[in-house]
PDB file of C-alpha atoms and ligand atoms in Angstrom:
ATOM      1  CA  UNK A   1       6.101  55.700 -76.007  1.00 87.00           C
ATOM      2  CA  UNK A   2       4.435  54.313 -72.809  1.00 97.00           C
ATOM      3  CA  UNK A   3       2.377  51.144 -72.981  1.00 98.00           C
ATOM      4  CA  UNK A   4      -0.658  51.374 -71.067  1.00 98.00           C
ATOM      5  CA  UNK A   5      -1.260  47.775 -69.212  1.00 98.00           C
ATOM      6  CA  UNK A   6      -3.543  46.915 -66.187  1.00 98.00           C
ATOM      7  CA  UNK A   7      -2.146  44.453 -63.654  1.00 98.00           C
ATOM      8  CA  UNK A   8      -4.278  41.662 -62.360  1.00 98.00           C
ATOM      9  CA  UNK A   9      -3.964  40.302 -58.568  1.00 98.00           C
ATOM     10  CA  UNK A  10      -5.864  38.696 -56.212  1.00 97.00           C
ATOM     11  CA  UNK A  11      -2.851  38.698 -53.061  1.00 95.00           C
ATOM     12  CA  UNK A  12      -0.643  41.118 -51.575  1.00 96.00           C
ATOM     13  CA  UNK A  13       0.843  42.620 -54.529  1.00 98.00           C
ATOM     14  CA  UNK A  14       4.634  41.955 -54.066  1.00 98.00           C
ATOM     15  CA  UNK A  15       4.916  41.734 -57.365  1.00 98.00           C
ATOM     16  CA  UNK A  16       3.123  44.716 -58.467  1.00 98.00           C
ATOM     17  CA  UNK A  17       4.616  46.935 -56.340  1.00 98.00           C
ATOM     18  CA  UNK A  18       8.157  45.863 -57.832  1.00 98.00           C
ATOM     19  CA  UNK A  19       6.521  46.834 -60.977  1.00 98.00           C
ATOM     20  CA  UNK A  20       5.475  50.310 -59.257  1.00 98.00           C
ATOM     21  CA  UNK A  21       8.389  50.993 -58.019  1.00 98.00           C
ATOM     22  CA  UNK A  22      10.705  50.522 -61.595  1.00 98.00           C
ATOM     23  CA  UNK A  23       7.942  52.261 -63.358  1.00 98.00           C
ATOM     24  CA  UNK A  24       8.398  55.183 -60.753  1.00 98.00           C
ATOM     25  CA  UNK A  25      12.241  55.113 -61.013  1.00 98.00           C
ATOM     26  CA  UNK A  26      11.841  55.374 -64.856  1.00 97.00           C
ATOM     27  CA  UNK A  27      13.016  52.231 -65.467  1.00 96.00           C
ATOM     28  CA  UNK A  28       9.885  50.574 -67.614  1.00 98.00           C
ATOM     29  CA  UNK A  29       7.983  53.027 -70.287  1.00 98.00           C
ATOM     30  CA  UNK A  30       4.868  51.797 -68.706  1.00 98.00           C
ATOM     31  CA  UNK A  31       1.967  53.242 -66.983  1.00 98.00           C
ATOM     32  CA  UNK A  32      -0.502  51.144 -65.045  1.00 98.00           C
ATOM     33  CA  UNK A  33      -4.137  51.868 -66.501  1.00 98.00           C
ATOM     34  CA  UNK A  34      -5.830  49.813 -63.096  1.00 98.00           C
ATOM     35  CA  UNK A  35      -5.014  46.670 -60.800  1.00 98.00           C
ATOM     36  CA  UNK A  36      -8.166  44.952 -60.780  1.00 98.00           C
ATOM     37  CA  UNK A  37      -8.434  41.955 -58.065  1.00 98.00           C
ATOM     38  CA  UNK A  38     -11.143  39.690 -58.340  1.00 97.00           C
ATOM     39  CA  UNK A  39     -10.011  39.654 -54.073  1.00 97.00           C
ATOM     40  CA  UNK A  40     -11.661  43.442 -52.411  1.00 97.00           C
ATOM     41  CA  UNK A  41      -9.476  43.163 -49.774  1.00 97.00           C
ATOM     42  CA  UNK A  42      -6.150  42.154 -51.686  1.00 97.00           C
ATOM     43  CA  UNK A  43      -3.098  43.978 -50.299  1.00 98.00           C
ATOM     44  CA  UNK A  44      -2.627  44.675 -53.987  1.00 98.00           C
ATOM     45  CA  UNK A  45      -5.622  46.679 -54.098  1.00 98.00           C
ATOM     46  CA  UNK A  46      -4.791  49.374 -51.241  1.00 98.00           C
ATOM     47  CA  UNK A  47      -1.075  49.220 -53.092  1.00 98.00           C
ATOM     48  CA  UNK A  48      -2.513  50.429 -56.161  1.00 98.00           C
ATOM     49  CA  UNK A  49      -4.703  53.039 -54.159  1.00 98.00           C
ATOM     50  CA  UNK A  50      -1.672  54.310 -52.518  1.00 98.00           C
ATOM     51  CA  UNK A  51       0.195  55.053 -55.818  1.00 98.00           C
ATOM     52  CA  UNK A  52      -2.968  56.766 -57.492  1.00 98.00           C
ATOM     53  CA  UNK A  53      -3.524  54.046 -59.217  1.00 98.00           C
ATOM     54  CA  UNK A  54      -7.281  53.282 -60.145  1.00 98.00           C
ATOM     55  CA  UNK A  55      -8.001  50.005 -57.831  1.00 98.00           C
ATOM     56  CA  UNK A  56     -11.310  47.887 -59.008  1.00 98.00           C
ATOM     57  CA  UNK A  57     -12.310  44.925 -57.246  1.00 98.00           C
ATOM     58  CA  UNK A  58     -14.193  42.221 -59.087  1.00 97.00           C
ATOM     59  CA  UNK A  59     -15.319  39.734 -56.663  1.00 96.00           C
ATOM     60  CA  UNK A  60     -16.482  36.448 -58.656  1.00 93.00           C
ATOM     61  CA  UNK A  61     -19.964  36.233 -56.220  1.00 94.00           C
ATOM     62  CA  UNK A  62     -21.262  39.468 -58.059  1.00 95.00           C
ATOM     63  CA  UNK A  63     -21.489  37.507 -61.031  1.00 95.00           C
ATOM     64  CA  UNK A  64     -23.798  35.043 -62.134  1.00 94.00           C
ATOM     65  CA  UNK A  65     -22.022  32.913 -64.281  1.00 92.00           C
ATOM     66  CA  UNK A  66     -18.161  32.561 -65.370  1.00 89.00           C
ATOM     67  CA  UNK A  67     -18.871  33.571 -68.418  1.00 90.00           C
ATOM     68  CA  UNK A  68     -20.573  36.931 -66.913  1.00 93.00           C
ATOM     69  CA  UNK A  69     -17.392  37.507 -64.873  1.00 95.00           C
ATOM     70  CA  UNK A  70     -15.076  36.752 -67.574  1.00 92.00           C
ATOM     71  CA  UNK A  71     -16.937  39.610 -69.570  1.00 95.00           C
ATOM     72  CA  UNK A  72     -17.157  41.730 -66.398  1.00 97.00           C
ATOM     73  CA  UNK A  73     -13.096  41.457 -66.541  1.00 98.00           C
ATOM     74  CA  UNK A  74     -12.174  42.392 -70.297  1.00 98.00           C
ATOM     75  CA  UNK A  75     -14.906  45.474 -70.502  1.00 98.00           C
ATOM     76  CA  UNK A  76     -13.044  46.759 -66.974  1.00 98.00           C
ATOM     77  CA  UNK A  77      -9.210  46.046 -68.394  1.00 98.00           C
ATOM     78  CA  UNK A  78     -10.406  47.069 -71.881  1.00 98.00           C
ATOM     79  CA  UNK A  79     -12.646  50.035 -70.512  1.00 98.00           C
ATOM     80  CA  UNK A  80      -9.524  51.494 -68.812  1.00 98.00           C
ATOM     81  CA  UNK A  81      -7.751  51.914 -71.733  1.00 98.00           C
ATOM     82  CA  UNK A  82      -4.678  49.051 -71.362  1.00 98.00           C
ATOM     83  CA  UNK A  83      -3.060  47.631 -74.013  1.00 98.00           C
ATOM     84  CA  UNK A  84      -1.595  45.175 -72.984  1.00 98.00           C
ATOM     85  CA  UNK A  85      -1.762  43.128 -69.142  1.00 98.00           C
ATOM     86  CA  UNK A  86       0.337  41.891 -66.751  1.00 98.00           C
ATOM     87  CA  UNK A  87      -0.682  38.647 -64.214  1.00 98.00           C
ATOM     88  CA  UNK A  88       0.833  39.285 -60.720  1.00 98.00           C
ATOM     89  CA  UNK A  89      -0.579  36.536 -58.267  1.00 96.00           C
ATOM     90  CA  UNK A  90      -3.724  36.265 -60.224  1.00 96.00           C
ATOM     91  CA  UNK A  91      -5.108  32.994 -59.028  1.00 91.00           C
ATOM     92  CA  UNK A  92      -7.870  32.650 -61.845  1.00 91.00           C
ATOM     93  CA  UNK A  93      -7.875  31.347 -65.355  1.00 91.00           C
ATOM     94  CA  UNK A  94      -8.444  33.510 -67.637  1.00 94.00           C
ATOM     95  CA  UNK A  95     -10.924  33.049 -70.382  1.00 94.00           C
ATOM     96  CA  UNK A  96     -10.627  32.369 -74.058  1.00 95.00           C
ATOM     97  CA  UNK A  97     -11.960  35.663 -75.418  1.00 96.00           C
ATOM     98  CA  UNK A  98      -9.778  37.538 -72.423  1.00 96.00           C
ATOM     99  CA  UNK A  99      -6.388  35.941 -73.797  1.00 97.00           C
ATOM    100  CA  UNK A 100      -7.698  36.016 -77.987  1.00 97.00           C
ATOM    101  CA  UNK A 101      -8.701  39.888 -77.030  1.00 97.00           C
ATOM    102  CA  UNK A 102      -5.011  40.357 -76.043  1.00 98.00           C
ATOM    103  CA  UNK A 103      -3.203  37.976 -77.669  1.00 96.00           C
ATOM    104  CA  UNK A 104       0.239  37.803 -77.179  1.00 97.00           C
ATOM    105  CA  UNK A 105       0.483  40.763 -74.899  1.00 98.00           C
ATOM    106  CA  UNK A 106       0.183  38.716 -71.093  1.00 98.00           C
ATOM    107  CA  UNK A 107       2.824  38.070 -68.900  1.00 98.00           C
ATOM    108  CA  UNK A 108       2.294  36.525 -66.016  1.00 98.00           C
ATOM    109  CA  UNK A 109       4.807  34.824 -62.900  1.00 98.00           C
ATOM    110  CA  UNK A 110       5.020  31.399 -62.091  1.00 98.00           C
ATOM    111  CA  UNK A 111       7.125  30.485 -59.000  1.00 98.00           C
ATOM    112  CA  UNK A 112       8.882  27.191 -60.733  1.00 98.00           C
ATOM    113  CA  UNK A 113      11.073  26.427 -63.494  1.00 98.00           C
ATOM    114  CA  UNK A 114       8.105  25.808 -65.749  1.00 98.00           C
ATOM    115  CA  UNK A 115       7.886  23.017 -67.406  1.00 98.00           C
ATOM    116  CA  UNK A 116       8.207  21.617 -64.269  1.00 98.00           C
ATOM    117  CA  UNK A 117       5.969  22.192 -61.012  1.00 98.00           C
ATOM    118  CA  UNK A 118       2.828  24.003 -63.142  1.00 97.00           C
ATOM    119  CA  UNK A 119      -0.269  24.967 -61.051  1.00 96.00           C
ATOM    120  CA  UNK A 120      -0.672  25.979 -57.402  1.00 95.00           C
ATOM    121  CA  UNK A 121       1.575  25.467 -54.078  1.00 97.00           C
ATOM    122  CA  UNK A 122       4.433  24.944 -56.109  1.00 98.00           C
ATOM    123  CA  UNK A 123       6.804  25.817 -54.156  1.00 98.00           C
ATOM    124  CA  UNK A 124       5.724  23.573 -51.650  1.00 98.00           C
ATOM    125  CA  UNK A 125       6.092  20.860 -54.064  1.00 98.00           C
ATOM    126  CA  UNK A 126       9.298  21.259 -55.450  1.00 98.00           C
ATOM    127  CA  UNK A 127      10.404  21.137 -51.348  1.00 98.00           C
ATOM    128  CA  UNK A 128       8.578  18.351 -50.953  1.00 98.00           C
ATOM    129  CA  UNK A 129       9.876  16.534 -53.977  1.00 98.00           C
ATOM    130  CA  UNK A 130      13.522  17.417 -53.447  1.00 95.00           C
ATOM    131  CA  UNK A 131      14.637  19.600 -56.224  1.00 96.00           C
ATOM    132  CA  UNK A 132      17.873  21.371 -55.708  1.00 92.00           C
ATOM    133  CA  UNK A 133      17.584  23.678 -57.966  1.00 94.00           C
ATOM    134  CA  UNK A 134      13.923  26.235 -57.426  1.00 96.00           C
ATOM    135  CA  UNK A 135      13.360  29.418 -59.170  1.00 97.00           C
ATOM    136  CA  UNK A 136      10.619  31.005 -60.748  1.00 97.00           C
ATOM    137  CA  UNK A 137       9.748  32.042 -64.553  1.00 98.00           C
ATOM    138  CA  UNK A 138       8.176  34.882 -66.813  1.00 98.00           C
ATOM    139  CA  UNK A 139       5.926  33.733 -69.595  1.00 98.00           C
ATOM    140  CA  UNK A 140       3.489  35.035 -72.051  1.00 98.00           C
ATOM    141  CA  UNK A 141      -0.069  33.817 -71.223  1.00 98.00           C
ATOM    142  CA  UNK A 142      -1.840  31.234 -73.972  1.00 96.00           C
ATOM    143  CA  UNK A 143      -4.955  28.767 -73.245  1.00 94.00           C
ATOM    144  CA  UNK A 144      -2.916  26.354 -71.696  1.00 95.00           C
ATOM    145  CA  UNK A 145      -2.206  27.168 -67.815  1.00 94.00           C
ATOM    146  CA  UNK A 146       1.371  27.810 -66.906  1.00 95.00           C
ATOM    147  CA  UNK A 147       1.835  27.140 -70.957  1.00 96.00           C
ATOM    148  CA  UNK A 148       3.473  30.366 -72.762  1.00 97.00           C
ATOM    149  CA  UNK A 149       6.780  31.162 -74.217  1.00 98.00           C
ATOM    150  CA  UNK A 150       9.205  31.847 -71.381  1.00 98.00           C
ATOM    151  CA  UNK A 151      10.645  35.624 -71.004  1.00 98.00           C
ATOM    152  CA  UNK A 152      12.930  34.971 -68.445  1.00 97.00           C
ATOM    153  CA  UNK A 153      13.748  32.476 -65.517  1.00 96.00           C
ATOM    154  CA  UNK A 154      15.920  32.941 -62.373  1.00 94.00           C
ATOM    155  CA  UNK A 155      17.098  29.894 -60.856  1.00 94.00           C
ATOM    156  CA  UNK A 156      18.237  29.631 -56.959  1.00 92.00           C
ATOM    157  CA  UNK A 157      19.209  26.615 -54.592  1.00 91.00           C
ATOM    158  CA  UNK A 158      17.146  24.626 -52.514  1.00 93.00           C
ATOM    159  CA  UNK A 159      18.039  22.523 -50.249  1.00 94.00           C
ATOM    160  CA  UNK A 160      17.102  19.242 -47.719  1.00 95.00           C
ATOM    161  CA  UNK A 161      15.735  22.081 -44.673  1.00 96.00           C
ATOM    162  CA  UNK A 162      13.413  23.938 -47.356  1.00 97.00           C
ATOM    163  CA  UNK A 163      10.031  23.890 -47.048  1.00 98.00           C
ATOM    164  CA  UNK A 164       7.351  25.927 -49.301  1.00 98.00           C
ATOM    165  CA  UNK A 165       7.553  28.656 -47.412  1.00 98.00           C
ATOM    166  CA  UNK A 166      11.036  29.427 -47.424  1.00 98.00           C
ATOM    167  CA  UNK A 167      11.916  28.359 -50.739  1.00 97.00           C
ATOM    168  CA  UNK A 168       8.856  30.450 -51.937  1.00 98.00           C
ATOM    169  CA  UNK A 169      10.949  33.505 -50.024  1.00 97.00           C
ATOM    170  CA  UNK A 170      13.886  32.843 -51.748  1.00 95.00           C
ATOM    171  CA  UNK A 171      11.912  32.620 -55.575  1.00 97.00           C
ATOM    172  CA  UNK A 172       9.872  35.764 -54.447  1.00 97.00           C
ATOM    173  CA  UNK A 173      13.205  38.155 -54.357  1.00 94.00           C
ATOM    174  CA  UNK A 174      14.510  36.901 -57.487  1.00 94.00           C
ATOM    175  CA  UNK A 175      10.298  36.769 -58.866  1.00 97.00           C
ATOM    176  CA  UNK A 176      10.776  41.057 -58.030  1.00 97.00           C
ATOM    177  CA  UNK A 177      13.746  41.649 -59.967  1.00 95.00           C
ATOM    178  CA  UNK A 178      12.915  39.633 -63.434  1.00 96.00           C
ATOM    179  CA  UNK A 179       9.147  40.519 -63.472  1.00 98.00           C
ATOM    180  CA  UNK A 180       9.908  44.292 -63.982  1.00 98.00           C
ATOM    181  CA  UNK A 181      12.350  43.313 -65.990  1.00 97.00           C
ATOM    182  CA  UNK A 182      10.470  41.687 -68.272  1.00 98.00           C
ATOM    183  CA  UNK A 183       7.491  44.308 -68.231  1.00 98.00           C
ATOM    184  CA  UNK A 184      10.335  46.904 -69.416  1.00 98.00           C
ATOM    185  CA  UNK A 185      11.352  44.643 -72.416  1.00 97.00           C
ATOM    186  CA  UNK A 186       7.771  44.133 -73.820  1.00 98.00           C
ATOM    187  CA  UNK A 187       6.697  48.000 -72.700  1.00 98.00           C
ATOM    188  CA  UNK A 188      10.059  49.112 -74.674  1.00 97.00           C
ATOM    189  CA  UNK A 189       9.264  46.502 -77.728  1.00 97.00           C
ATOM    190  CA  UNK A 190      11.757  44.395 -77.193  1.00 97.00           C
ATOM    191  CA  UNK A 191      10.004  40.824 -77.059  1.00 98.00           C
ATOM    192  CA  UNK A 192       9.292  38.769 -80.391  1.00 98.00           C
ATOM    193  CA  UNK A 193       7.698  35.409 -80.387  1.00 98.00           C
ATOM    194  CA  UNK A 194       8.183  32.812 -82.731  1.00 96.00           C
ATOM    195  CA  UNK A 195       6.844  29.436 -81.931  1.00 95.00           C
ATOM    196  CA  UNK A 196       7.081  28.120 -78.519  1.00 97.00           C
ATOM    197  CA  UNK A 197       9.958  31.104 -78.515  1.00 98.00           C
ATOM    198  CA  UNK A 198      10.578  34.423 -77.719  1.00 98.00           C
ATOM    199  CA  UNK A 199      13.201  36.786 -79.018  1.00 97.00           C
ATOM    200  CA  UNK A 200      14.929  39.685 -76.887  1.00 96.00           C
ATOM    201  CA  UNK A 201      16.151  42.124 -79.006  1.00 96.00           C
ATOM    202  CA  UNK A 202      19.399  43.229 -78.338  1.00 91.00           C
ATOM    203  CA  UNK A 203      20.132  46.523 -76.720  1.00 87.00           C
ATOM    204  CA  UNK A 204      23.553  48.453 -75.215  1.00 83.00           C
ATOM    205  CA  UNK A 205      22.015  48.424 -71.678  1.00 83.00           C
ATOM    206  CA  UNK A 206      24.948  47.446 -69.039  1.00 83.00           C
ATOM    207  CA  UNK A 207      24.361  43.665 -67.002  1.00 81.00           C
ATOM    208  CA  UNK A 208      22.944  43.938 -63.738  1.00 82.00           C
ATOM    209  CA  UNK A 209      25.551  44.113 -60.224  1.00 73.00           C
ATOM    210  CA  UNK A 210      23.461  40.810 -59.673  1.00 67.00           C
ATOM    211  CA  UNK A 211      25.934  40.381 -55.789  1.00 60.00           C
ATOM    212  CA  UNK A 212      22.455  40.993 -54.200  1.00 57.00           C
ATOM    213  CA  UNK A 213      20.723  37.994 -54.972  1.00 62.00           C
ATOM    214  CA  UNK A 214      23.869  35.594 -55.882  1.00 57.00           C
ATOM    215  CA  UNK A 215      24.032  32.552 -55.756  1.00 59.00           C
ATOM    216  CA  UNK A 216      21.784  32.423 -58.364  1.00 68.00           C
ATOM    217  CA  UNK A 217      20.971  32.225 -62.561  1.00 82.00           C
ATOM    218  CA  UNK A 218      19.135  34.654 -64.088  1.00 74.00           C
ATOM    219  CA  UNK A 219      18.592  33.805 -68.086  1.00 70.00           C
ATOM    220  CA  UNK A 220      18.354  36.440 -70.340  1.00 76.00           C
ATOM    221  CA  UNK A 221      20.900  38.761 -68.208  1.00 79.00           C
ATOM    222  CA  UNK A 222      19.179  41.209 -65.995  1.00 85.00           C
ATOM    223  CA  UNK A 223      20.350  44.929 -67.348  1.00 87.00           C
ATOM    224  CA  UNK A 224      21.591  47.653 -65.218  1.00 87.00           C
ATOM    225  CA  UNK A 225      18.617  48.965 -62.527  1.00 87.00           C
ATOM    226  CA  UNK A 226      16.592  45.910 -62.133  1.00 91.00           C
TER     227      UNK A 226
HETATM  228  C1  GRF B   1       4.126  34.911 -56.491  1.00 59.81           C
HETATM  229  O1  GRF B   1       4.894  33.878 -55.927  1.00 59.81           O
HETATM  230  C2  GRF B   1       3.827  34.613 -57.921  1.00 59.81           C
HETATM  231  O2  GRF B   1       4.852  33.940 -58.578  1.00 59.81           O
HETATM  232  C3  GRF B   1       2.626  33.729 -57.810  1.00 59.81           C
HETATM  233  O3  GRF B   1       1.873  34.264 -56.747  1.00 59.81           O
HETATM  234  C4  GRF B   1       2.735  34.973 -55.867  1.00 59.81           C
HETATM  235  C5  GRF B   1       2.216  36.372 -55.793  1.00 59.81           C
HETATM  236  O4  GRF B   1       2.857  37.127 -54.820  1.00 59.81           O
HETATM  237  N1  GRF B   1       1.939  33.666 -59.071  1.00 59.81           N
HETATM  238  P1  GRF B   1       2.530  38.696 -54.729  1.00 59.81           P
HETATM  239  O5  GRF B   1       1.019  38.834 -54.643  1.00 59.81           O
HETATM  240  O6  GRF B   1       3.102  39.358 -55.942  1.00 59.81           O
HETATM  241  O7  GRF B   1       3.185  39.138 -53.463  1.00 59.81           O
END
């Protein structure tokens, strides 16, 4: 079984192309139906393009209304046949009858240990305000921003000389290992929510050499090839 899911970004795409390139490699039962960037000249965009993957942009001004964009953006993710969608860098909210229509089955990144630090510049803030501990977090997507059960987290260590942008370097390697991660556990199945919750189900998958991006905490283990 592969799971059909359309990526949404408005930026350059680090994140899908991590995605990409595990999907290439084998190592998510996945295929990528369309990146659709409400940004035409998002990185992510010409990523997509260069991977034969069918780019759309959506700019916002084409639209009346929110409400006509909203539509605009489930008939495209719908209309390309996903089943299910991934958030990378997508810096809009999505609407009510976007989430209802696939409820349950959004990820998206956050570059914080959510609860704390929800919203934008985040990693700015969590330099600013001293935290010595950063990292970054998957979550399914509900109507609340930055609100969904967590997948997965990664944790690494900030310190007095960060800033936003180098602590947001730091969360961005770790952001490229767990987000593919997470996109192969709910394309293989493996993700159950219950309640504020979700459930990995077990599998015999080896951990991950995780030398490459120690020190660090990476909660549920990474598995071998991610
Ligand atoms: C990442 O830091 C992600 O967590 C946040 O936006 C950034 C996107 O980077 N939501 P990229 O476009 O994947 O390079």
């Amino acid at each position: 079984m592969t799971l059909p899911l359309a990526i949404l970004a408005s930026g350059g795409g680090s994140n899908l192309q991590a995605i990409i390139d595990r999907i290439e490699e084998g190592k998510i039962a996945a295929r990528i139906t369309a990146v659709v960037s409400n940004k035409p000249q998002a990185r992510a965009l010409s990523r997509a393009r260069a991977h034969g993957i069918p780019a759309i942009a959506l700019p916002q001004d084409d639209y009346p209304d929110r409400a006509a964009y909203d539509a605009a953006l489930l008939a495209a993710v719908q209309d390309s046949g996903a089943q299910a969608v991934v958030l990378a860098g997508y810096l809009r909210l999505l609407a009510p009858p976007f989430i209802a229509a696939f409820k349950n089955r959004i990820l998206n990144i956050h570059p914080a240990l959510l609860p704390s630090f929800p919203g934008l510049r985040v990693q700015a803030a969590a330099a600013a305000y001293g935290v010595t501990i950063a990292g970054a977090t998957v979550h399914f997507v509900d109507e609340e921003m930055d609100n969904g059960p967590i997948v997965i987290q990664a944790a690494v260590p900030a310190g007095p000389d960060d800033d936003g942008e180098s602590l947001a370097a730091r969360i961005l390697t770790l952001e490229h290992r767990i987000y593919p991660q997470a996109v192969a556990w709910l394309a293989a199945g493996r993700l159950a929510i219950a309640g504020r919750k979700t459930r990995l189900a077990p599998s015999s998958l080896p951990p991950a050499d995780l030398a490459l991006v120690s020190p660090c905490l990476v909660n549920p283990m990474l598995e071998e090839g991610f």
